[in-house]
Short mmCIF file of C-alpha atoms in Angstrom, two decimals:
data_model
loop_
_atom_site.label_atom_id
_atom_site.label_comp_id
_atom_site.label_asym_id
_atom_site.label_seq_id
_atom_site.Cartn_x
_atom_site.Cartn_y
_atom_site.Cartn_z
CA MET A 1 -29.08 -54.61 -20.44
CA ARG A 2 -32.38 -55.69 -22.30
CA CYS A 3 -30.53 -58.99 -23.31
CA GLU A 4 -29.59 -59.66 -19.81
CA ILE A 5 -33.19 -59.14 -18.54
CA ASN A 6 -34.65 -61.37 -21.27
CA ARG A 7 -31.93 -64.12 -20.48
CA TYR A 8 -32.95 -63.98 -16.75
CA ASP A 9 -36.64 -64.33 -17.68
CA ASN A 10 -36.03 -67.31 -19.92
CA VAL A 11 -33.88 -68.99 -17.24
CA ASN A 12 -36.57 -68.33 -14.68
CA LYS A 13 -39.27 -69.61 -16.95
CA ILE A 14 -37.35 -72.85 -17.73
CA SER A 15 -36.36 -73.49 -14.01
CA GLY A 16 -40.02 -73.08 -13.14
CA GLU A 17 -41.02 -75.80 -15.49
CA PHE A 18 -38.30 -78.15 -13.94
CA SER A 19 -39.27 -76.97 -10.42
CA GLY A 20 -43.00 -77.28 -11.04
CA ALA A 21 -42.64 -80.67 -12.60
CA PHE A 22 -41.44 -82.18 -9.48
CA ALA A 23 -43.42 -79.97 -6.96
CA ASP A 24 -46.01 -82.52 -6.24
CA LEU A 25 -43.52 -85.13 -4.93
CA GLY A 26 -44.95 -84.68 -1.47
CA THR A 27 -48.10 -86.38 -2.50
CA PHE A 28 -46.61 -88.65 -5.20
CA LEU A 29 -43.58 -90.30 -3.53
CA PRO A 30 -44.77 -91.35 -0.19
CA LEU A 31 -47.68 -93.26 -1.75
CA VAL A 32 -45.69 -94.64 -4.80
CA LEU A 33 -42.65 -95.60 -2.87
CA GLY A 34 -44.98 -97.16 -0.07
CA LEU A 35 -46.70 -99.37 -2.75
CA ILE A 36 -43.17 -100.43 -3.92
CA ALA A 37 -41.45 -100.78 -0.48
CA LEU A 38 -44.23 -102.10 1.74
CA ASN A 39 -46.54 -103.96 -0.62
CA HIS A 40 -43.65 -105.17 -2.98
CA PHE A 41 -45.41 -104.03 -6.19
CA SER A 42 -43.35 -103.78 -9.38
CA PRO A 43 -41.54 -100.38 -9.58
CA GLN A 44 -41.33 -100.67 -13.37
CA GLY A 45 -45.01 -100.98 -13.76
CA ILE A 46 -46.04 -98.23 -11.41
CA PHE A 47 -43.42 -95.70 -12.78
CA LEU A 48 -44.15 -96.56 -16.37
CA GLY A 49 -47.97 -95.97 -15.69
CA PHE A 50 -47.39 -92.63 -14.30
CA GLY A 51 -44.91 -91.70 -17.09
CA LEU A 52 -47.27 -92.67 -19.87
CA PHE A 53 -50.18 -90.79 -18.31
CA ALA A 54 -48.11 -87.64 -17.65
CA LEU A 55 -46.92 -87.57 -21.29
CA PHE A 56 -50.39 -88.06 -22.61
CA THR A 57 -51.56 -85.23 -20.10
CA ALA A 58 -48.81 -82.94 -21.59
CA LEU A 59 -49.96 -83.56 -25.10
CA TYR A 60 -53.59 -83.42 -24.48
CA TYR A 61 -53.92 -80.44 -22.24
CA ARG A 62 -50.77 -78.49 -23.19
CA ARG A 63 -50.63 -77.33 -19.56
CA PRO A 64 -49.11 -78.56 -16.30
CA MET A 65 -52.01 -80.76 -15.31
CA PRO A 66 -50.86 -82.89 -12.31
CA VAL A 67 -50.74 -86.81 -12.41
CA GLN A 68 -51.10 -88.23 -8.99
CA PRO A 69 -51.99 -91.69 -7.14
CA MET A 70 -55.52 -91.92 -6.05
CA LYS A 71 -55.07 -91.15 -2.50
CA VAL A 72 -57.63 -93.27 -0.75
CA ILE A 73 -57.08 -96.38 -2.76
CA SER A 74 -53.16 -96.16 -2.40
CA ALA A 75 -53.35 -95.34 1.32
CA LEU A 76 -55.87 -98.29 2.00
CA VAL A 77 -53.78 -100.77 -0.08
CA ILE A 78 -50.66 -99.76 1.83
CA ALA A 79 -52.29 -99.85 5.24
CA GLU A 80 -54.07 -103.04 4.77
CA GLY A 81 -51.40 -104.90 2.91
CA MET A 82 -53.77 -105.60 -0.06
CA SER A 83 -52.76 -107.44 -3.18
CA LEU A 84 -51.70 -106.07 -6.62
CA GLY A 85 -54.99 -107.63 -7.93
CA MET A 86 -56.98 -105.39 -5.47
CA LEU A 87 -55.13 -102.17 -6.68
CA GLN A 88 -55.72 -103.16 -10.35
CA ALA A 89 -59.42 -104.02 -9.98
CA SER A 90 -59.92 -100.70 -8.21
CA ALA A 91 -58.15 -98.68 -10.80
CA ILE A 92 -59.94 -100.48 -13.74
CA LEU A 93 -63.39 -100.01 -11.91
CA MET A 94 -62.74 -96.43 -11.31
CA GLY A 95 -61.87 -96.04 -15.00
CA ILE A 96 -64.95 -97.54 -16.15
CA ILE A 97 -67.07 -95.37 -13.82
CA LEU A 98 -65.31 -92.08 -14.87
CA LEU A 99 -65.86 -92.97 -18.64
CA ILE A 100 -69.45 -93.63 -18.16
CA LEU A 101 -69.92 -90.38 -16.17
CA ALA A 102 -67.97 -88.45 -18.90
CA TYR A 103 -69.59 -89.74 -22.07
CA SER A 104 -73.06 -89.80 -20.54
CA GLY A 105 -72.89 -86.07 -19.55
CA ILE A 106 -73.68 -86.83 -16.00
CA ILE A 107 -70.29 -85.41 -14.74
CA GLN A 108 -71.27 -82.08 -16.49
CA TRP A 109 -74.65 -81.96 -14.69
CA MET A 110 -72.81 -82.88 -11.38
CA ALA A 111 -70.44 -79.94 -11.80
CA LYS A 112 -73.30 -77.48 -12.46
CA GLN A 113 -74.84 -78.43 -9.05
CA LEU A 114 -71.66 -77.49 -7.32
CA SER A 115 -71.40 -73.74 -6.48
CA PRO A 116 -67.81 -72.14 -6.19
CA ALA A 117 -68.47 -72.07 -2.38
CA ILE A 118 -68.88 -75.83 -2.30
CA SER A 119 -65.91 -76.50 -4.39
CA ILE A 120 -63.78 -74.10 -2.20
CA GLY A 121 -64.94 -75.85 0.87
CA ILE A 122 -63.85 -79.27 -0.29
CA GLN A 123 -60.49 -77.82 -1.49
CA LEU A 124 -60.18 -76.18 2.10
CA ALA A 125 -60.87 -79.48 3.72
CA ILE A 126 -58.41 -81.55 1.49
CA GLY A 127 -55.86 -78.72 1.89
CA LEU A 128 -55.94 -78.94 5.76
CA GLN A 129 -55.69 -82.70 5.58
CA LEU A 130 -52.52 -82.48 3.36
CA ILE A 131 -51.01 -79.93 5.83
CA TRP A 132 -51.77 -82.28 8.76
CA LEU A 133 -50.18 -85.13 6.85
CA GLY A 134 -47.28 -83.10 5.88
CA GLY A 135 -46.75 -82.22 9.43
CA VAL A 136 -46.85 -85.76 10.58
CA MET A 137 -44.10 -86.56 7.96
CA MET A 138 -42.05 -83.54 8.90
CA SER A 139 -42.10 -84.77 12.59
CA GLU A 140 -39.59 -87.43 11.68
CA THR A 141 -37.00 -84.71 11.80
CA TRP A 142 -38.57 -81.32 12.89
CA PHE A 143 -35.66 -79.20 12.25
CA ILE A 144 -35.18 -80.49 8.58
CA GLY A 145 -38.92 -80.27 7.98
CA LEU A 146 -39.64 -76.78 9.25
CA LEU A 147 -36.49 -75.29 7.53
CA ALA A 148 -37.55 -76.84 4.08
CA PHE A 149 -41.06 -75.61 4.58
CA GLY A 150 -39.73 -72.10 5.54
CA LEU A 151 -37.54 -72.10 2.48
CA LEU A 152 -40.26 -73.21 0.07
CA PHE A 153 -42.79 -70.88 1.53
CA ALA A 154 -40.51 -67.86 1.23
CA SER A 155 -39.17 -68.86 -2.22
CA ARG A 156 -41.64 -66.50 -4.02
CA TYR A 157 -39.78 -63.63 -2.49
CA MET A 158 -36.41 -64.87 -3.53
CA PRO A 159 -34.35 -64.17 -6.79
CA MET A 160 -34.46 -67.37 -8.94
CA GLN A 161 -37.37 -68.56 -6.89
CA TYR A 162 -38.06 -71.61 -8.81
CA LEU A 163 -34.59 -73.16 -8.10
CA VAL A 164 -35.36 -73.22 -4.32
CA MET A 165 -37.21 -76.47 -4.47
CA PRO A 166 -34.83 -78.53 -6.35
CA LEU A 167 -32.00 -77.08 -4.05
CA VAL A 168 -34.01 -78.11 -0.99
CA ILE A 169 -34.17 -81.76 -2.34
CA ILE A 170 -30.56 -82.04 -3.17
CA LEU A 171 -29.68 -80.74 0.27
CA GLY A 172 -32.10 -83.04 1.97
CA ILE A 173 -30.61 -85.98 0.18
CA THR A 174 -27.08 -84.81 1.03
CA TRP A 175 -27.94 -84.50 4.72
CA GLN A 176 -29.51 -87.95 4.63
CA TYR A 177 -26.49 -89.51 3.11
CA THR A 178 -23.88 -87.83 5.38
CA SER A 179 -25.96 -88.11 8.68
CA GLY A 180 -26.18 -91.87 8.49
CA THR A 181 -29.87 -91.83 9.20
CA THR A 182 -31.80 -94.82 8.31
CA PRO A 183 -33.61 -94.33 4.84
CA SER A 184 -37.40 -94.12 4.99
CA PHE A 185 -37.94 -96.72 2.42
CA ASN A 186 -36.29 -100.20 1.45
CA PHE A 187 -36.89 -101.54 -1.96
CA THR A 188 -35.06 -104.84 -1.59
CA GLN A 189 -38.19 -106.84 -2.00
CA ALA A 190 -39.92 -105.20 -5.00
CA SER A 191 -41.30 -107.73 -7.30
CA ALA A 192 -40.50 -108.17 -10.99
CA TRP A 193 -42.54 -106.62 -13.65
CA GLN A 194 -45.32 -108.77 -15.19
CA LEU A 195 -48.58 -108.61 -16.77
CA SER A 196 -51.39 -109.70 -14.47
CA TRP A 197 -55.29 -109.74 -13.88
CA PRO A 198 -57.35 -109.49 -10.82
CA SER A 199 -59.07 -112.71 -9.65
CA ILE A 200 -62.91 -112.91 -9.44
CA ASP A 201 -62.99 -112.51 -5.60
CA GLU A 202 -60.82 -109.36 -5.87
CA TRP A 203 -63.19 -107.49 -8.16
CA GLY A 204 -65.97 -107.55 -5.53
CA SER A 205 -63.76 -106.68 -2.69
CA ALA A 206 -62.02 -103.87 -4.48
CA ALA A 207 -65.45 -102.29 -5.35
CA ILE A 208 -66.61 -102.15 -1.81
CA LEU A 209 -63.31 -101.40 0.13
CA LEU A 210 -61.52 -99.25 -2.37
CA VAL A 211 -63.80 -97.87 -5.13
CA LEU A 212 -66.68 -96.48 -2.84
CA PRO A 213 -64.41 -94.61 -0.49
CA GLN A 214 -62.37 -93.19 -3.36
CA LEU A 215 -65.27 -92.10 -5.66
CA ALA A 216 -66.46 -89.04 -3.84
CA LEU A 217 -62.81 -87.62 -3.54
CA THR A 218 -62.02 -88.26 -7.33
CA LEU A 219 -65.25 -86.68 -8.48
CA THR A 220 -64.75 -83.57 -6.36
CA ASN A 221 -61.09 -83.00 -6.19
CA ALA A 222 -59.71 -84.91 -9.29
CA VAL A 223 -62.35 -83.87 -11.66
CA ILE A 224 -64.66 -80.89 -10.76
CA ALA A 225 -62.23 -78.94 -8.36
CA VAL A 226 -59.33 -79.33 -10.80
CA SER A 227 -61.57 -78.07 -13.53
CA ALA A 228 -62.31 -74.89 -11.77
CA MET A 229 -58.88 -74.39 -10.68
CA ALA A 230 -57.39 -74.96 -14.22
CA LYS A 231 -59.98 -72.41 -15.73
CA ASP A 232 -58.90 -69.85 -13.04
CA LYS A 233 -55.12 -70.50 -13.64
CA PHE A 234 -55.30 -70.57 -17.52
CA PRO A 235 -58.61 -68.70 -18.47
CA GLU A 236 -57.40 -68.49 -22.15
CA ASP A 237 -57.66 -72.42 -22.37
CA ALA A 238 -60.87 -72.79 -20.25
CA ALA A 239 -62.58 -74.62 -23.02
CA LYS A 240 -60.10 -77.56 -22.71
CA PHE A 241 -60.84 -77.90 -18.98
CA GLU A 242 -64.27 -79.00 -18.59
CA PRO A 243 -64.80 -81.75 -16.01
CA GLN A 244 -65.72 -84.33 -18.55
CA GLN A 245 -62.36 -83.97 -20.07
CA PHE A 246 -60.57 -84.82 -16.88
CA ALA A 247 -62.88 -87.69 -16.16
CA LYS A 248 -62.08 -88.97 -19.72
CA SER A 249 -58.32 -88.64 -19.31
CA SER A 250 -58.28 -90.30 -15.92
CA GLY A 251 -60.76 -92.89 -16.93
CA TRP A 252 -58.80 -94.04 -20.07
CA ALA A 253 -55.53 -93.90 -18.20
CA ASN A 254 -56.67 -96.32 -15.50
CA LEU A 255 -58.51 -98.67 -17.67
CA LEU A 256 -55.64 -99.10 -20.08
CA LEU A 257 -52.50 -98.94 -17.81
CA ALA A 258 -53.83 -100.89 -14.75
CA PRO A 259 -53.32 -104.30 -16.41
CA PHE A 260 -49.67 -103.54 -16.82
CA GLY A 261 -49.04 -102.82 -13.24
CA ALA A 262 -49.94 -99.15 -12.98
CA ALA A 263 -51.41 -97.84 -9.81
CA ALA A 264 -54.89 -96.11 -9.63
CA MET A 265 -54.09 -92.58 -11.06
CA CYS A 266 -55.99 -89.26 -11.33
CA HIS A 267 -55.42 -85.50 -11.63
CA GLY A 268 -55.73 -83.36 -8.50
CA ALA A 269 -56.46 -79.68 -7.54
CA GLY A 270 -53.69 -79.72 -4.83
CA GLY A 271 -51.12 -80.87 -7.38
CA LEU A 272 -52.08 -78.08 -9.82
CA ALA A 273 -51.81 -75.55 -7.09
CA VAL A 274 -48.37 -76.54 -6.04
CA GLN A 275 -47.16 -77.02 -9.53
CA HIS A 276 -48.30 -73.47 -10.58
CA HIS A 277 -46.92 -71.96 -7.46
CA PHE A 278 -43.40 -73.26 -8.26
CA GLY A 279 -43.42 -72.08 -11.79
CA ALA A 280 -45.12 -74.77 -14.19
CA ARG A 281 -46.99 -72.93 -16.89
CA THR A 282 -46.76 -75.19 -20.00
CA TRP A 283 -46.78 -78.83 -21.41
CA LEU A 284 -42.90 -78.95 -20.56
CA ALA A 285 -43.57 -79.65 -16.90
CA PRO A 286 -45.55 -82.87 -17.26
CA THR A 287 -43.33 -83.83 -20.17
CA ILE A 288 -40.15 -83.60 -17.76
CA PHE A 289 -42.08 -85.46 -15.02
CA GLY A 290 -43.39 -88.17 -17.26
CA SER A 291 -39.94 -88.72 -19.06
CA THR A 292 -38.34 -88.93 -15.71
CA CYS A 293 -40.82 -91.80 -14.60
CA ILE A 294 -40.23 -93.70 -17.67
CA LEU A 295 -36.44 -93.45 -17.35
CA ILE A 296 -36.87 -94.66 -13.73
CA ALA A 297 -38.91 -97.60 -14.93
CA ILE A 298 -36.42 -98.60 -17.72
CA PHE A 299 -33.25 -98.18 -15.60
CA TRP A 300 -34.63 -99.25 -12.22
CA GLY A 301 -31.99 -100.88 -10.04
CA GLN A 302 -30.08 -100.42 -6.70
CA GLY A 303 -28.68 -97.09 -7.77
CA ILE A 304 -32.07 -95.48 -8.61
CA ALA A 305 -33.75 -97.25 -5.49
CA GLY A 306 -31.04 -96.05 -3.15
CA ALA A 307 -31.20 -92.34 -4.50
CA LEU A 308 -35.08 -92.25 -3.93
CA SER A 309 -34.65 -93.87 -0.48
CA LEU A 310 -32.27 -90.86 0.50
CA ILE A 311 -35.05 -88.32 0.09
CA PRO A 312 -35.94 -87.48 3.68
CA LEU A 313 -39.50 -88.01 4.67
CA ALA A 314 -39.33 -84.57 6.31
CA ILE A 315 -38.54 -82.97 2.98
CA LEU A 316 -41.52 -84.77 1.38
CA GLY A 317 -43.64 -83.62 4.19
CA SER A 318 -42.76 -80.00 3.66
CA LEU A 319 -43.63 -80.33 0.04
CA LEU A 320 -46.98 -81.84 1.01
CA ALA A 321 -47.61 -79.04 3.45
CA ILE A 322 -46.98 -76.40 0.82
CA ALA A 323 -49.33 -78.20 -1.55
CA GLY A 324 -52.00 -78.08 1.25
CA THR A 325 -51.51 -74.50 2.00
CA GLN A 326 -51.91 -73.55 -1.69
CA LEU A 327 -54.93 -75.62 -2.08
CA ALA A 328 -56.63 -74.42 1.07
CA TRP A 329 -56.32 -70.73 0.67
CA SER A 330 -58.93 -68.87 -1.32
CA LYS A 331 -59.60 -65.04 -1.88
CA ARG A 332 -63.27 -65.67 -1.15
CA PHE A 333 -62.27 -65.79 2.59
CA ILE A 334 -61.72 -62.04 2.24
CA ASP A 335 -64.28 -60.82 -0.28
CA GLY A 336 -66.91 -63.54 -0.11
CA LYS A 337 -70.39 -62.91 1.09
CA PRO A 338 -71.44 -63.97 4.48
CA PHE A 339 -73.50 -66.89 3.24
CA CYS A 340 -70.82 -67.93 0.85
CA ILE A 341 -68.31 -68.08 3.68
CA PHE A 342 -70.91 -70.03 5.75
CA VAL A 343 -71.26 -72.60 3.02
CA ILE A 344 -67.50 -72.92 2.52
CA PHE A 345 -66.80 -73.57 6.29
CA SER A 346 -69.67 -75.93 6.71
CA THR A 347 -68.86 -77.99 3.74
CA ALA A 348 -65.11 -78.09 5.04
CA THR A 349 -66.12 -78.95 8.54
CA THR A 350 -68.35 -81.82 7.43
CA CYS A 351 -65.60 -83.20 5.05
CA LEU A 352 -63.15 -83.12 7.92
CA LEU A 353 -65.39 -84.49 10.70
CA ILE A 354 -67.18 -87.17 8.45
CA ASN A 355 -66.03 -87.57 4.81
CA THR A 356 -66.00 -85.77 1.40
CA ALA A 357 -69.35 -87.28 0.34
CA ALA A 358 -71.03 -85.92 3.53
CA GLY A 359 -69.44 -82.56 2.88
CA LEU A 360 -70.60 -82.34 -0.58
CA ALA A 361 -74.10 -83.35 0.51
CA ILE A 362 -74.32 -80.59 3.09
CA GLY A 363 -72.95 -77.93 0.74
CA VAL A 364 -75.57 -78.80 -1.90
CA LEU A 365 -78.38 -78.86 0.74
CA LEU A 366 -77.33 -75.41 1.85
CA GLU A 367 -77.21 -74.09 -1.65
CA LEU A 368 -80.58 -75.59 -2.53
CA GLY A 369 -82.02 -74.01 0.65
CA ARG A 370 -80.66 -70.65 -0.28
CA HIS A 371 -82.12 -70.93 -3.84
CA GLN A 372 -85.47 -71.87 -2.32
CA TRP A 373 -85.35 -69.03 0.21
CA LEU A 374 -84.55 -66.58 -2.59
CA ASN A 375 -87.54 -67.77 -4.85
CA VAL A 376 -89.91 -67.57 -1.98
CA ALA A 377 -88.73 -64.08 -1.13
CA LYS A 378 -89.21 -62.94 -4.89
CA MET A 379 -92.76 -64.44 -4.96
CA ASN A 380 -93.77 -62.49 -1.81
CA LYS A 381 -92.48 -59.13 -3.23
#
């Protein structure tokens, strides 16, 4: 009996690593496949970049730290039909900025200025945005999206819970194939892989149009927030998860891999939340993900392209909505002090109504005001 329990636990752990490795596909695939199908960028360069970054992450952190496209940059490049040079220039510039902030110690100072309430507020706003985007994607075929979301949400209460997510994706591909529904992506015009470099004009345009909008989100969600979440999920390894470490790993990855066709990449609190939710606990999850990306890059062809195009957009939307749910929720909503909750919702509301930078500023101003009020109150006693 004891052997059977141990065997069940081992199977559950391994299945959790596999499930968690691909739990962030709702964020990853729509942006990555959009860059390949709509902008016609090289799939080999993009997947190889993510694969190498994920393998480095596995070796460096020894935990399931997520590897994601930079959302604002990727979305704007897709929406505006920008060139590969613009994408490369933005990634290289982001890499340089992150490295300067990390090695100068400025990122550590910035992290200390952010209270947990501000960080939770930013996570709430981003989580709600992911839920909304997931809902939009699920609306392609509501019954598939809602069924997938329900299964994924309830998976934590099921036996062999970590097998549910791969099963949902397989069933989704099967439905797409047998129903004859038009695939969401077409990769016939993807370009060949080649080494390239941005033009002089693309550097300035990328800095203004792509880097500035992305910077606040990266510093908060992909550096500071993911640092706080990683320390909470894996407190025994907290020393490895300082903000400057995440700035360094993202910075070097973008600086070194962008010239080879990689997209702008980062870590992310939402990715960590959903990977942990689906069972990722060790270096094995990013190793599986990274190895898969490298194999896709090496063996890219109509077979792989066809298989990826068969993943229903509604399934990806359900994964994205689950990631948003995990990121948005915090126990501070229940046990937080009134002013803490006020800061959380003020920060989140400003992020949603204006942008992340404005939300960050409002949160910092509220916390500074509280500290000033407390100091005056102490002086008057």
